[in-house]
mmCIF file with all atom_site columns, C-alpha atoms and ligand atoms in Angstrom:
data_model
loop_
_atom_site.group_PDB
_atom_site.id
_atom_site.type_symbol
_atom_site.label_atom_id
_atom_site.label_alt_id
_atom_site.label_comp_id
_atom_site.label_asym_id
_atom_site.label_entity_id
_atom_site.label_seq_id
_atom_site.pdbx_PDB_ins_code
_atom_site.Cartn_x
_atom_site.Cartn_y
_atom_site.Cartn_z
_atom_site.occupancy
_atom_site.B_iso_or_equiv
_atom_site.pdbx_formal_charge
_atom_site.auth_seq_id
_atom_site.auth_comp_id
_atom_site.auth_asym_id
_atom_site.auth_atom_id
_atom_site.pdbx_PDB_model_num
ATOM   1   C CA  . MET A 1 1   ? -26.654 -6.491  103.298 1.00 56.00 ? 9   MET A CA  1
ATOM   2   C CA  . ALA A 1 2   ? -28.203 -5.926  106.281 1.00 66.00 ? 10  ALA A CA  1
ATOM   3   C CA  . GLU A 1 3   ? -31.339 -3.565  106.439 1.00 76.00 ? 11  GLU A CA  1
ATOM   4   C CA  . GLN A 1 4   ? -30.479 -0.128  107.756 1.00 91.00 ? 12  GLN A CA  1
ATOM   5   C CA  . VAL A 1 5   ? -33.213 1.523   109.875 1.00 97.00 ? 13  VAL A CA  1
ATOM   6   C CA  . GLU A 1 6   ? -32.976 5.005   110.915 1.00 98.00 ? 14  GLU A CA  1
ATOM   7   C CA  . ILE A 1 7   ? -35.562 6.539   113.519 1.00 98.00 ? 15  ILE A CA  1
ATOM   8   C CA  . ARG A 1 8   ? -35.897 10.814  112.987 1.00 98.00 ? 16  ARG A CA  1
ATOM   9   C CA  . ARG A 1 9   ? -38.412 13.363  114.859 1.00 98.00 ? 17  ARG A CA  1
ATOM   10  C CA  . LEU A 1 10  ? -39.331 15.230  111.920 1.00 98.00 ? 18  LEU A CA  1
ATOM   11  C CA  . SER A 1 11  ? -38.810 18.927  111.366 1.00 98.00 ? 19  SER A CA  1
ATOM   12  C CA  . PRO A 1 12  ? -41.305 20.920  110.039 1.00 95.00 ? 20  PRO A CA  1
ATOM   13  C CA  . ALA A 1 13  ? -39.198 21.222  106.477 1.00 96.00 ? 21  ALA A CA  1
ATOM   14  C CA  . GLU A 1 14  ? -39.103 17.462  106.851 1.00 97.00 ? 22  GLU A CA  1
ATOM   15  C CA  . LEU A 1 15  ? -42.548 16.842  107.715 1.00 97.00 ? 23  LEU A CA  1
ATOM   16  C CA  . ARG A 1 16  ? -43.527 18.607  104.453 1.00 97.00 ? 24  ARG A CA  1
ATOM   17  C CA  . ALA A 1 17  ? -41.278 16.955  102.271 1.00 98.00 ? 25  ALA A CA  1
ATOM   18  C CA  . GLN A 1 18  ? -42.432 13.503  103.844 1.00 98.00 ? 26  GLN A CA  1
ATOM   19  C CA  . LEU A 1 19  ? -46.064 13.867  103.547 1.00 98.00 ? 27  LEU A CA  1
ATOM   20  C CA  . ASP A 1 20  ? -46.549 11.716  100.973 1.00 98.00 ? 28  ASP A CA  1
ATOM   21  C CA  . GLY A 1 21  ? -44.427 8.911   102.344 1.00 98.00 ? 29  GLY A CA  1
ATOM   22  C CA  . LEU A 1 22  ? -46.651 9.595   105.971 1.00 99.00 ? 30  LEU A CA  1
ATOM   23  C CA  . ALA A 1 23  ? -50.017 9.380   104.326 1.00 98.00 ? 31  ALA A CA  1
ATOM   24  C CA  . ALA A 1 24  ? -48.729 6.169   102.202 1.00 98.00 ? 32  ALA A CA  1
ATOM   25  C CA  . VAL A 1 25  ? -48.148 4.486   105.446 1.00 99.00 ? 33  VAL A CA  1
ATOM   26  C CA  . LEU A 1 26  ? -51.570 5.567   107.135 1.00 99.00 ? 34  LEU A CA  1
ATOM   27  C CA  . HIS A 1 27  ? -53.302 4.503   104.082 1.00 98.00 ? 35  HIS A CA  1
ATOM   28  C CA  . ASP A 1 28  ? -51.648 1.190   104.037 1.00 98.00 ? 36  ASP A CA  1
ATOM   29  C CA  . CYS A 1 29  ? -52.957 0.562   107.686 1.00 98.00 ? 37  CYS A CA  1
ATOM   30  C CA  . VAL A 1 30  ? -56.469 1.745   107.371 1.00 98.00 ? 38  VAL A CA  1
ATOM   31  C CA  . ALA A 1 31  ? -56.405 -0.477  104.064 1.00 98.00 ? 39  ALA A CA  1
ATOM   32  C CA  . GLY A 1 32  ? -55.262 -3.193  106.396 1.00 98.00 ? 40  GLY A CA  1
ATOM   33  C CA  . GLY A 1 33  ? -58.064 -3.026  108.331 1.00 98.00 ? 41  GLY A CA  1
ATOM   34  C CA  . ALA A 1 34  ? -56.186 -1.198  111.150 1.00 98.00 ? 42  ALA A CA  1
ATOM   35  C CA  . SER A 1 35  ? -58.867 0.951   113.749 1.00 98.00 ? 43  SER A CA  1
ATOM   36  C CA  . VAL A 1 36  ? -56.925 4.245   114.429 1.00 98.00 ? 44  VAL A CA  1
ATOM   37  C CA  . GLY A 1 37  ? -59.506 6.754   113.528 1.00 98.00 ? 45  GLY A CA  1
ATOM   38  C CA  . TYR A 1 38  ? -60.701 6.097   110.090 1.00 98.00 ? 46  TYR A CA  1
ATOM   39  C CA  . MET A 1 39  ? -63.647 4.557   108.004 1.00 98.00 ? 47  MET A CA  1
ATOM   40  C CA  . ALA A 1 40  ? -63.300 3.121   104.726 1.00 98.00 ? 48  ALA A CA  1
ATOM   41  C CA  . PRO A 1 41  ? -63.397 4.394   101.711 1.00 98.00 ? 49  PRO A CA  1
ATOM   42  C CA  . PHE A 1 42  ? -60.119 6.123   102.786 1.00 98.00 ? 50  PHE A CA  1
ATOM   43  C CA  . SER A 1 43  ? -58.265 7.578   100.203 1.00 98.00 ? 51  SER A CA  1
ATOM   44  C CA  . HIS A 1 44  ? -54.682 8.341   99.806  1.00 98.00 ? 52  HIS A CA  1
ATOM   45  C CA  . ALA A 1 45  ? -55.780 12.324  99.721  1.00 98.00 ? 53  ALA A CA  1
ATOM   46  C CA  . ASP A 1 46  ? -57.714 11.719  102.838 1.00 98.00 ? 54  ASP A CA  1
ATOM   47  C CA  . ALA A 1 47  ? -54.490 10.404  104.866 1.00 99.00 ? 55  ALA A CA  1
ATOM   48  C CA  . ARG A 1 48  ? -52.463 13.051  103.484 1.00 98.00 ? 56  ARG A CA  1
ATOM   49  C CA  . SER A 1 49  ? -55.298 15.706  104.629 1.00 98.00 ? 57  SER A CA  1
ATOM   50  C CA  . ALA A 1 50  ? -54.975 14.115  107.959 1.00 98.00 ? 58  ALA A CA  1
ATOM   51  C CA  . PHE A 1 51  ? -51.255 14.121  108.143 1.00 98.00 ? 59  PHE A CA  1
ATOM   52  C CA  . GLU A 1 52  ? -51.416 17.932  106.989 1.00 98.00 ? 60  GLU A CA  1
ATOM   53  C CA  . GLY A 1 53  ? -53.265 18.409  110.118 1.00 98.00 ? 61  GLY A CA  1
ATOM   54  C CA  . PHE A 1 54  ? -51.142 16.623  112.377 1.00 98.00 ? 62  PHE A CA  1
ATOM   55  C CA  . ALA A 1 55  ? -48.168 18.740  110.799 1.00 98.00 ? 63  ALA A CA  1
ATOM   56  C CA  . ALA A 1 56  ? -49.742 21.928  111.535 1.00 98.00 ? 64  ALA A CA  1
ATOM   57  C CA  . GLU A 1 57  ? -49.869 20.724  115.408 1.00 98.00 ? 65  GLU A CA  1
ATOM   58  C CA  . ALA A 1 58  ? -46.368 19.610  115.221 1.00 98.00 ? 66  ALA A CA  1
ATOM   59  C CA  . GLU A 1 59  ? -45.295 23.298  113.864 1.00 97.00 ? 67  GLU A CA  1
ATOM   60  C CA  . GLN A 1 60  ? -47.374 24.635  116.729 1.00 97.00 ? 68  GLN A CA  1
ATOM   61  C CA  . GLY A 1 61  ? -45.436 22.354  119.072 1.00 97.00 ? 69  GLY A CA  1
ATOM   62  C CA  . ARG A 1 62  ? -48.387 20.722  120.246 1.00 98.00 ? 70  ARG A CA  1
ATOM   63  C CA  . ARG A 1 63  ? -47.262 17.447  118.989 1.00 98.00 ? 71  ARG A CA  1
ATOM   64  C CA  . LEU A 1 64  ? -43.781 16.017  117.848 1.00 98.00 ? 72  LEU A CA  1
ATOM   65  C CA  . ILE A 1 65  ? -44.077 13.347  114.800 1.00 98.00 ? 73  ILE A CA  1
ATOM   66  C CA  . LEU A 1 66  ? -41.108 10.421  114.027 1.00 99.00 ? 74  LEU A CA  1
ATOM   67  C CA  . ALA A 1 67  ? -40.409 8.540   111.244 1.00 99.00 ? 75  ALA A CA  1
ATOM   68  C CA  . ALA A 1 68  ? -38.586 5.231   110.609 1.00 98.00 ? 76  ALA A CA  1
ATOM   69  C CA  . PHE A 1 69  ? -37.027 4.967   107.051 1.00 98.00 ? 77  PHE A CA  1
ATOM   70  C CA  . SER A 1 70  ? -35.692 1.355   106.186 1.00 97.00 ? 78  SER A CA  1
ATOM   71  C CA  . ASP A 1 71  ? -33.308 2.110   103.301 1.00 95.00 ? 79  ASP A CA  1
ATOM   72  C CA  . GLY A 1 72  ? -33.879 5.552   103.062 1.00 94.00 ? 80  GLY A CA  1
ATOM   73  C CA  . GLN A 1 73  ? -37.792 4.953   102.316 1.00 97.00 ? 81  GLN A CA  1
ATOM   74  C CA  . LEU A 1 74  ? -40.671 6.246   104.926 1.00 98.00 ? 82  LEU A CA  1
ATOM   75  C CA  . VAL A 1 75  ? -41.983 2.746   106.522 1.00 98.00 ? 83  VAL A CA  1
ATOM   76  C CA  . GLY A 1 76  ? -43.187 3.664   109.957 1.00 99.00 ? 84  GLY A CA  1
ATOM   77  C CA  . THR A 1 77  ? -44.440 6.826   112.151 1.00 99.00 ? 85  THR A CA  1
ATOM   78  C CA  . ALA A 1 78  ? -45.272 7.126   115.865 1.00 99.00 ? 86  ALA A CA  1
ATOM   79  C CA  . GLN A 1 79  ? -46.735 10.324  117.375 1.00 99.00 ? 87  GLN A CA  1
ATOM   80  C CA  . VAL A 1 80  ? -46.163 12.299  120.777 1.00 98.00 ? 88  VAL A CA  1
ATOM   81  C CA  . VAL A 1 81  ? -49.227 14.588  121.650 1.00 98.00 ? 89  VAL A CA  1
ATOM   82  C CA  . LEU A 1 82  ? -47.484 17.127  124.054 1.00 98.00 ? 90  LEU A CA  1
ATOM   83  C CA  . GLU A 1 83  ? -50.216 19.687  124.690 1.00 97.00 ? 91  GLU A CA  1
ATOM   84  C CA  . LEU A 1 84  ? -53.440 18.062  126.651 1.00 97.00 ? 92  LEU A CA  1
ATOM   85  C CA  . MET A 1 85  ? -55.316 20.410  129.405 1.00 97.00 ? 93  MET A CA  1
ATOM   86  C CA  . PRO A 1 86  ? -53.052 22.897  131.611 1.00 97.00 ? 94  PRO A CA  1
ATOM   87  C CA  . ASN A 1 87  ? -53.375 20.879  134.911 1.00 98.00 ? 95  ASN A CA  1
ATOM   88  C CA  . GLN A 1 88  ? -51.551 17.831  132.974 1.00 98.00 ? 96  GLN A CA  1
ATOM   89  C CA  . PRO A 1 89  ? -47.878 19.486  131.941 1.00 98.00 ? 97  PRO A CA  1
ATOM   90  C CA  . HIS A 1 90  ? -45.994 16.471  132.886 1.00 98.00 ? 98  HIS A CA  1
ATOM   91  C CA  . ARG A 1 91  ? -48.603 14.193  130.616 1.00 98.00 ? 99  ARG A CA  1
ATOM   92  C CA  . ALA A 1 92  ? -48.285 13.061  127.065 1.00 98.00 ? 100 ALA A CA  1
ATOM   93  C CA  . GLU A 1 93  ? -50.088 10.677  125.184 1.00 98.00 ? 101 GLU A CA  1
ATOM   94  C CA  . ILE A 1 94  ? -48.702 8.349   122.294 1.00 98.00 ? 102 ILE A CA  1
ATOM   95  C CA  . ALA A 1 95  ? -51.191 8.088   119.204 1.00 98.00 ? 103 ALA A CA  1
ATOM   96  C CA  . LYS A 1 96  ? -50.483 6.992   115.222 1.00 98.00 ? 104 LYS A CA  1
ATOM   97  C CA  . VAL A 1 97  ? -48.273 4.415   115.800 1.00 99.00 ? 105 VAL A CA  1
ATOM   98  C CA  . LEU A 1 98  ? -48.212 2.999   112.012 1.00 99.00 ? 106 LEU A CA  1
ATOM   99  C CA  . VAL A 1 99  ? -45.838 0.662   110.434 1.00 99.00 ? 107 VAL A CA  1
ATOM   100 C CA  . HIS A 1 100 ? -46.422 -0.446  106.601 1.00 98.00 ? 108 HIS A CA  1
ATOM   101 C CA  . ARG A 1 101 ? -47.631 -3.889  106.312 1.00 98.00 ? 109 ARG A CA  1
ATOM   102 C CA  . SER A 1 102 ? -44.289 -4.591  103.820 1.00 98.00 ? 110 SER A CA  1
ATOM   103 C CA  . ALA A 1 103 ? -42.405 -3.835  107.317 1.00 98.00 ? 111 ALA A CA  1
ATOM   104 C CA  . ARG A 1 104 ? -44.027 -5.392  109.992 1.00 98.00 ? 112 ARG A CA  1
ATOM   105 C CA  . GLY A 1 105 ? -42.079 -8.179  112.170 1.00 98.00 ? 113 GLY A CA  1
ATOM   106 C CA  . ARG A 1 106 ? -38.747 -6.284  112.344 1.00 97.00 ? 114 ARG A CA  1
ATOM   107 C CA  . GLY A 1 107 ? -39.209 -4.737  115.643 1.00 97.00 ? 115 GLY A CA  1
ATOM   108 C CA  . ILE A 1 108 ? -39.785 -1.201  113.727 1.00 98.00 ? 116 ILE A CA  1
ATOM   109 C CA  . ALA A 1 109 ? -42.591 -0.201  115.775 1.00 98.00 ? 117 ALA A CA  1
ATOM   110 C CA  . GLY A 1 110 ? -40.527 -1.450  119.324 1.00 98.00 ? 118 GLY A CA  1
ATOM   111 C CA  . ARG A 1 111 ? -38.021 1.395   118.130 1.00 98.00 ? 119 ARG A CA  1
ATOM   112 C CA  . LEU A 1 112 ? -40.231 4.345   117.424 1.00 98.00 ? 120 LEU A CA  1
ATOM   113 C CA  . MET A 1 113 ? -41.570 3.548   121.014 1.00 98.00 ? 121 MET A CA  1
ATOM   114 C CA  . GLU A 1 114 ? -38.606 3.522   122.412 1.00 98.00 ? 122 GLU A CA  1
ATOM   115 C CA  . ARG A 1 115 ? -37.686 6.714   120.622 1.00 98.00 ? 123 ARG A CA  1
ATOM   116 C CA  . ALA A 1 116 ? -40.970 8.085   121.257 1.00 98.00 ? 124 ALA A CA  1
ATOM   117 C CA  . GLU A 1 117 ? -40.183 7.823   125.316 1.00 98.00 ? 125 GLU A CA  1
ATOM   118 C CA  . ASP A 1 118 ? -36.851 9.360   124.942 1.00 98.00 ? 126 ASP A CA  1
ATOM   119 C CA  . GLU A 1 119 ? -38.335 12.426  122.918 1.00 98.00 ? 127 GLU A CA  1
ATOM   120 C CA  . ALA A 1 120 ? -41.465 12.611  125.846 1.00 98.00 ? 128 ALA A CA  1
ATOM   121 C CA  . ARG A 1 121 ? -38.688 12.534  128.638 1.00 98.00 ? 129 ARG A CA  1
ATOM   122 C CA  . ALA A 1 122 ? -36.548 15.146  126.924 1.00 98.00 ? 130 ALA A CA  1
ATOM   123 C CA  . GLU A 1 123 ? -39.393 17.594  126.742 1.00 98.00 ? 131 GLU A CA  1
ATOM   124 C CA  . GLY A 1 124 ? -40.293 17.122  130.366 1.00 98.00 ? 132 GLY A CA  1
ATOM   125 C CA  . LYS A 1 125 ? -42.841 14.599  130.430 1.00 98.00 ? 133 LYS A CA  1
ATOM   126 C CA  . THR A 1 126 ? -43.104 11.962  133.518 1.00 98.00 ? 134 THR A CA  1
ATOM   127 C CA  . LEU A 1 127 ? -46.442 10.276  132.283 1.00 98.00 ? 135 LEU A CA  1
ATOM   128 C CA  . LEU A 1 128 ? -47.324 8.800   128.949 1.00 98.00 ? 136 LEU A CA  1
ATOM   129 C CA  . VAL A 1 129 ? -50.967 7.256   128.349 1.00 98.00 ? 137 VAL A CA  1
ATOM   130 C CA  . LEU A 1 130 ? -52.167 5.531   124.963 1.00 98.00 ? 138 LEU A CA  1
ATOM   131 C CA  . ASP A 1 131 ? -54.630 3.404   124.009 1.00 98.00 ? 139 ASP A CA  1
ATOM   132 C CA  . ALA A 1 132 ? -54.939 0.343   121.533 1.00 98.00 ? 140 ALA A CA  1
ATOM   133 C CA  . VAL A 1 133 ? -57.449 -1.934  120.323 1.00 98.00 ? 141 VAL A CA  1
ATOM   134 C CA  . THR A 1 134 ? -58.054 -4.951  122.905 1.00 98.00 ? 142 THR A CA  1
ATOM   135 C CA  . GLY A 1 135 ? -56.035 -8.299  121.736 1.00 98.00 ? 143 GLY A CA  1
ATOM   136 C CA  . GLY A 1 136 ? -54.480 -6.845  118.653 1.00 98.00 ? 144 GLY A CA  1
ATOM   137 C CA  . ASP A 1 137 ? -51.462 -6.507  117.314 1.00 98.00 ? 145 ASP A CA  1
ATOM   138 C CA  . ALA A 1 138 ? -50.316 -3.188  119.176 1.00 98.00 ? 146 ALA A CA  1
ATOM   139 C CA  . ALA A 1 139 ? -51.562 -4.076  122.413 1.00 98.00 ? 147 ALA A CA  1
ATOM   140 C CA  . ARG A 1 140 ? -48.902 -6.992  122.567 1.00 98.00 ? 148 ARG A CA  1
ATOM   141 C CA  . LEU A 1 141 ? -46.310 -4.659  121.538 1.00 98.00 ? 149 LEU A CA  1
ATOM   142 C CA  . TYR A 1 142 ? -47.285 -2.343  124.531 1.00 98.00 ? 150 TYR A CA  1
ATOM   143 C CA  . ASP A 1 143 ? -47.034 -5.087  127.228 1.00 98.00 ? 151 ASP A CA  1
ATOM   144 C CA  . ARG A 1 144 ? -44.236 -6.651  125.756 1.00 98.00 ? 152 ARG A CA  1
ATOM   145 C CA  . LEU A 1 145 ? -42.730 -2.970  126.436 1.00 98.00 ? 153 LEU A CA  1
ATOM   146 C CA  . GLY A 1 146 ? -43.584 -2.631  130.020 1.00 98.00 ? 154 GLY A CA  1
ATOM   147 C CA  . TRP A 1 147 ? -46.919 -0.590  129.517 1.00 98.00 ? 155 TRP A CA  1
ATOM   148 C CA  . THR A 1 148 ? -49.544 -1.377  132.386 1.00 98.00 ? 156 THR A CA  1
ATOM   149 C CA  . THR A 1 149 ? -52.788 -1.897  131.681 1.00 98.00 ? 157 THR A CA  1
ATOM   150 C CA  . VAL A 1 150 ? -55.620 0.038   133.055 1.00 98.00 ? 158 VAL A CA  1
ATOM   151 C CA  . GLY A 1 151 ? -58.732 -1.941  131.749 1.00 98.00 ? 159 GLY A CA  1
ATOM   152 C CA  . VAL A 1 152 ? -60.954 -2.344  128.572 1.00 98.00 ? 160 VAL A CA  1
ATOM   153 C CA  . VAL A 1 153 ? -63.802 -0.110  127.210 1.00 98.00 ? 161 VAL A CA  1
ATOM   154 C CA  . PRO A 1 154 ? -66.211 -2.165  125.473 1.00 98.00 ? 162 PRO A CA  1
ATOM   155 C CA  . ASN A 1 155 ? -67.065 -0.819  121.914 1.00 98.00 ? 163 ASN A CA  1
ATOM   156 C CA  . PHE A 1 156 ? -65.100 1.824   121.997 1.00 98.00 ? 164 PHE A CA  1
ATOM   157 C CA  . ALA A 1 157 ? -64.162 2.405   118.623 1.00 98.00 ? 165 ALA A CA  1
ATOM   158 C CA  . LEU A 1 158 ? -65.032 0.927   114.913 1.00 98.00 ? 166 LEU A CA  1
ATOM   159 C CA  . TYR A 1 159 ? -62.594 -0.886  112.453 1.00 98.00 ? 167 TYR A CA  1
ATOM   160 C CA  . PRO A 1 160 ? -62.866 0.821   108.930 1.00 98.00 ? 168 PRO A CA  1
ATOM   161 C CA  . ASP A 1 161 ? -65.465 -1.745  107.847 1.00 98.00 ? 169 ASP A CA  1
ATOM   162 C CA  . GLY A 1 162 ? -67.773 -0.793  110.642 1.00 98.00 ? 170 GLY A CA  1
ATOM   163 C CA  . ARG A 1 163 ? -67.483 -3.509  113.040 1.00 98.00 ? 171 ARG A CA  1
ATOM   164 C CA  . PRO A 1 164 ? -66.964 -2.275  116.482 1.00 98.00 ? 172 PRO A CA  1
ATOM   165 C CA  . CYS A 1 165 ? -63.642 -2.906  118.661 1.00 98.00 ? 173 CYS A CA  1
ATOM   166 C CA  . ASP A 1 166 ? -62.741 -2.965  122.434 1.00 98.00 ? 174 ASP A CA  1
ATOM   167 C CA  . THR A 1 167 ? -59.910 -0.743  123.660 1.00 98.00 ? 175 THR A CA  1
ATOM   168 C CA  . THR A 1 168 ? -57.422 -1.388  126.290 1.00 98.00 ? 176 THR A CA  1
ATOM   169 C CA  . TYR A 1 169 ? -55.784 1.874   128.209 1.00 98.00 ? 177 TYR A CA  1
ATOM   170 C CA  . PHE A 1 170 ? -52.209 1.888   129.095 1.00 99.00 ? 178 PHE A CA  1
ATOM   171 C CA  . TRP A 1 171 ? -50.157 4.156   131.086 1.00 99.00 ? 179 TRP A CA  1
ATOM   172 C CA  . LYS A 1 172 ? -46.499 4.152   131.535 1.00 98.00 ? 180 LYS A CA  1
ATOM   173 C CA  . ALA A 1 173 ? -44.194 6.289   134.194 1.00 98.00 ? 181 ALA A CA  1
ATOM   174 C CA  . LEU A 1 174 ? -41.102 7.764   132.489 1.00 98.00 ? 182 LEU A CA  1
HETATM 175 C C1  . COA B 2 .   ? -48.952 -2.728  115.749 1.00 66.39 ? 208 COA B C1  1
HETATM 176 C C2  . COA B 2 .   ? -47.889 -2.352  114.452 1.00 66.39 ? 208 COA B C2  1
HETATM 177 C C3  . COA B 2 .   ? -47.480 -0.669  114.794 1.00 66.39 ? 208 COA B C3  1
HETATM 178 C C4  . COA B 2 .   ? -46.846 -2.977  114.902 1.00 66.39 ? 208 COA B C4  1
HETATM 179 O O1  . COA B 2 .   ? -45.510 -2.542  114.145 1.00 66.39 ? 208 COA B O1  1
HETATM 180 P P1  . COA B 2 .   ? -44.433 -3.822  113.973 1.00 66.39 ? 208 COA B P1  1
HETATM 181 O O2  . COA B 2 .   ? -43.122 -2.645  113.514 1.00 66.39 ? 208 COA B O2  1
HETATM 182 O O3  . COA B 2 .   ? -44.480 -5.042  112.923 1.00 66.39 ? 208 COA B O3  1
HETATM 183 O O4  . COA B 2 .   ? -43.978 -3.792  115.221 1.00 66.39 ? 208 COA B O4  1
HETATM 184 P P2  . COA B 2 .   ? -42.729 -5.309  115.920 1.00 66.39 ? 208 COA B P2  1
HETATM 185 O O5  . COA B 2 .   ? -42.172 -5.529  114.806 1.00 66.39 ? 208 COA B O5  1
HETATM 186 O O6  . COA B 2 .   ? -42.027 -4.372  116.841 1.00 66.39 ? 208 COA B O6  1
HETATM 187 O O7  . COA B 2 .   ? -43.226 -6.193  116.749 1.00 66.39 ? 208 COA B O7  1
HETATM 188 C C5  . COA B 2 .   ? -44.442 -7.204  115.814 1.00 66.39 ? 208 COA B C5  1
HETATM 189 C C6  . COA B 2 .   ? -44.117 -8.521  115.794 1.00 66.39 ? 208 COA B C6  1
HETATM 190 O O8  . COA B 2 .   ? -42.712 -8.967  115.479 1.00 66.39 ? 208 COA B O8  1
HETATM 191 C C7  . COA B 2 .   ? -41.766 -9.627  116.515 1.00 66.39 ? 208 COA B C7  1
HETATM 192 N N1  . COA B 2 .   ? -40.596 -9.260  115.828 1.00 66.39 ? 208 COA B N1  1
HETATM 193 C C8  . COA B 2 .   ? -39.888 -7.738  116.218 1.00 66.39 ? 208 COA B C8  1
HETATM 194 N N2  . COA B 2 .   ? -38.807 -8.068  115.726 1.00 66.39 ? 208 COA B N2  1
HETATM 195 C C9  . COA B 2 .   ? -38.571 -9.351  115.493 1.00 66.39 ? 208 COA B C9  1
HETATM 196 C C10 . COA B 2 .   ? -37.415 -9.845  114.743 1.00 66.39 ? 208 COA B C10 1
HETATM 197 N N3  . COA B 2 .   ? -36.287 -8.695  114.293 1.00 66.39 ? 208 COA B N3  1
HETATM 198 N N4  . COA B 2 .   ? -37.503 -11.038 114.298 1.00 66.39 ? 208 COA B N4  1
HETATM 199 C C11 . COA B 2 .   ? -38.594 -11.415 114.208 1.00 66.39 ? 208 COA B C11 1
HETATM 200 N N5  . COA B 2 .   ? -39.950 -11.266 115.068 1.00 66.39 ? 208 COA B N5  1
HETATM 201 C C12 . COA B 2 .   ? -39.578 -9.787  115.434 1.00 66.39 ? 208 COA B C12 1
HETATM 202 C C13 . COA B 2 .   ? -42.175 -8.961  117.463 1.00 66.39 ? 208 COA B C13 1
HETATM 203 O O9  . COA B 2 .   ? -42.065 -9.921  118.836 1.00 66.39 ? 208 COA B O9  1
HETATM 204 C C14 . COA B 2 .   ? -43.867 -9.191  117.454 1.00 66.39 ? 208 COA B C14 1
HETATM 205 O O10 . COA B 2 .   ? -44.587 -10.465 117.678 1.00 66.39 ? 208 COA B O10 1
HETATM 206 P P3  . COA B 2 .   ? -45.956 -10.461 117.949 1.00 66.39 ? 208 COA B P3  1
HETATM 207 O O11 . COA B 2 .   ? -46.987 -9.956  117.321 1.00 66.39 ? 208 COA B O11 1
HETATM 208 O O12 . COA B 2 .   ? -46.064 -12.105 117.981 1.00 66.39 ? 208 COA B O12 1
HETATM 209 O O13 . COA B 2 .   ? -45.773 -9.683  119.538 1.00 66.39 ? 208 COA B O13 1
HETATM 210 C C15 . COA B 2 .   ? -48.182 -2.502  113.248 1.00 66.39 ? 208 COA B C15 1
HETATM 211 O O14 . COA B 2 .   ? -48.823 -4.159  113.142 1.00 66.39 ? 208 COA B O14 1
HETATM 212 C C16 . COA B 2 .   ? -49.557 -1.617  112.709 1.00 66.39 ? 208 COA B C16 1
HETATM 213 O O15 . COA B 2 .   ? -48.815 -0.411  112.394 1.00 66.39 ? 208 COA B O15 1
HETATM 214 N N6  . COA B 2 .   ? -50.836 -1.924  112.920 1.00 66.39 ? 208 COA B N6  1
HETATM 215 C C17 . COA B 2 .   ? -51.571 -1.351  112.107 1.00 66.39 ? 208 COA B C17 1
HETATM 216 C C18 . COA B 2 .   ? -52.032 0.048   112.788 1.00 66.39 ? 208 COA B C18 1
HETATM 217 C C19 . COA B 2 .   ? -52.095 0.285   114.297 1.00 66.39 ? 208 COA B C19 1
HETATM 218 O O16 . COA B 2 .   ? -53.011 -0.627  114.849 1.00 66.39 ? 208 COA B O16 1
HETATM 219 N N7  . COA B 2 .   ? -51.572 1.052   115.137 1.00 66.39 ? 208 COA B N7  1
HETATM 220 C C20 . COA B 2 .   ? -51.457 0.996   116.759 1.00 66.39 ? 208 COA B C20 1
HETATM 221 C C21 . COA B 2 .   ? -52.179 2.169   116.965 1.00 66.39 ? 208 COA B C21 1
HETATM 222 S S1  . COA B 2 .   ? -52.429 1.910   118.648 1.00 66.39 ? 208 COA B S1  1
#
């Protein structure tokens, strides 16, 4: 039977109910070496605490959180950061695009990004910005989805094991 993938914007109640699922995806990505803000060692409890913070911001309308469910199981997530400085009301940032290693290569991140753009547009946003590790899986995804490269910042961040990585900034007009 074909896999059923559903993308949903999580309500405050669903966010609370899905905290462990969201944390499991973040934990798996960091365990897999992704440079998404955190250093090793990084536990499930650390990941849950990160998502508790994001959920609190989502409840205040400052960001929105999407989740991808494969046959009912949470396998991916993405965020739209809505609240930036007062002089940038038309702009949002895409953050924490994460797909569990077991669910990669099936177009789930592509669908999360498509939905993130739709949600941002519905919030009145006309410009999106994001950044990704230079030359990585995510940067390839954003290229494929029509994002424009701004440039590379050398040594912008670290991988979880402490090695430095370059970052590429992208933008997309909606
Ligand atoms: C980057 C990331 C989100 C991509 O997730 P994903 O769901 O695997 O992405 P997609 O499936 O849309 O695309 C991945 C690859 O599968 C291919 N693909 C997509 N659908 C496919 C399908 N149905 N059949 C075969 N291949 C497919 C894509 O062409 C792409 O190929 P490429 O890597 O050679 O360019 C994921 O690798 C991840 O979570 N990485 C760690 C966290 C991270 O770095 N996040 C980014 C923060 S900016």
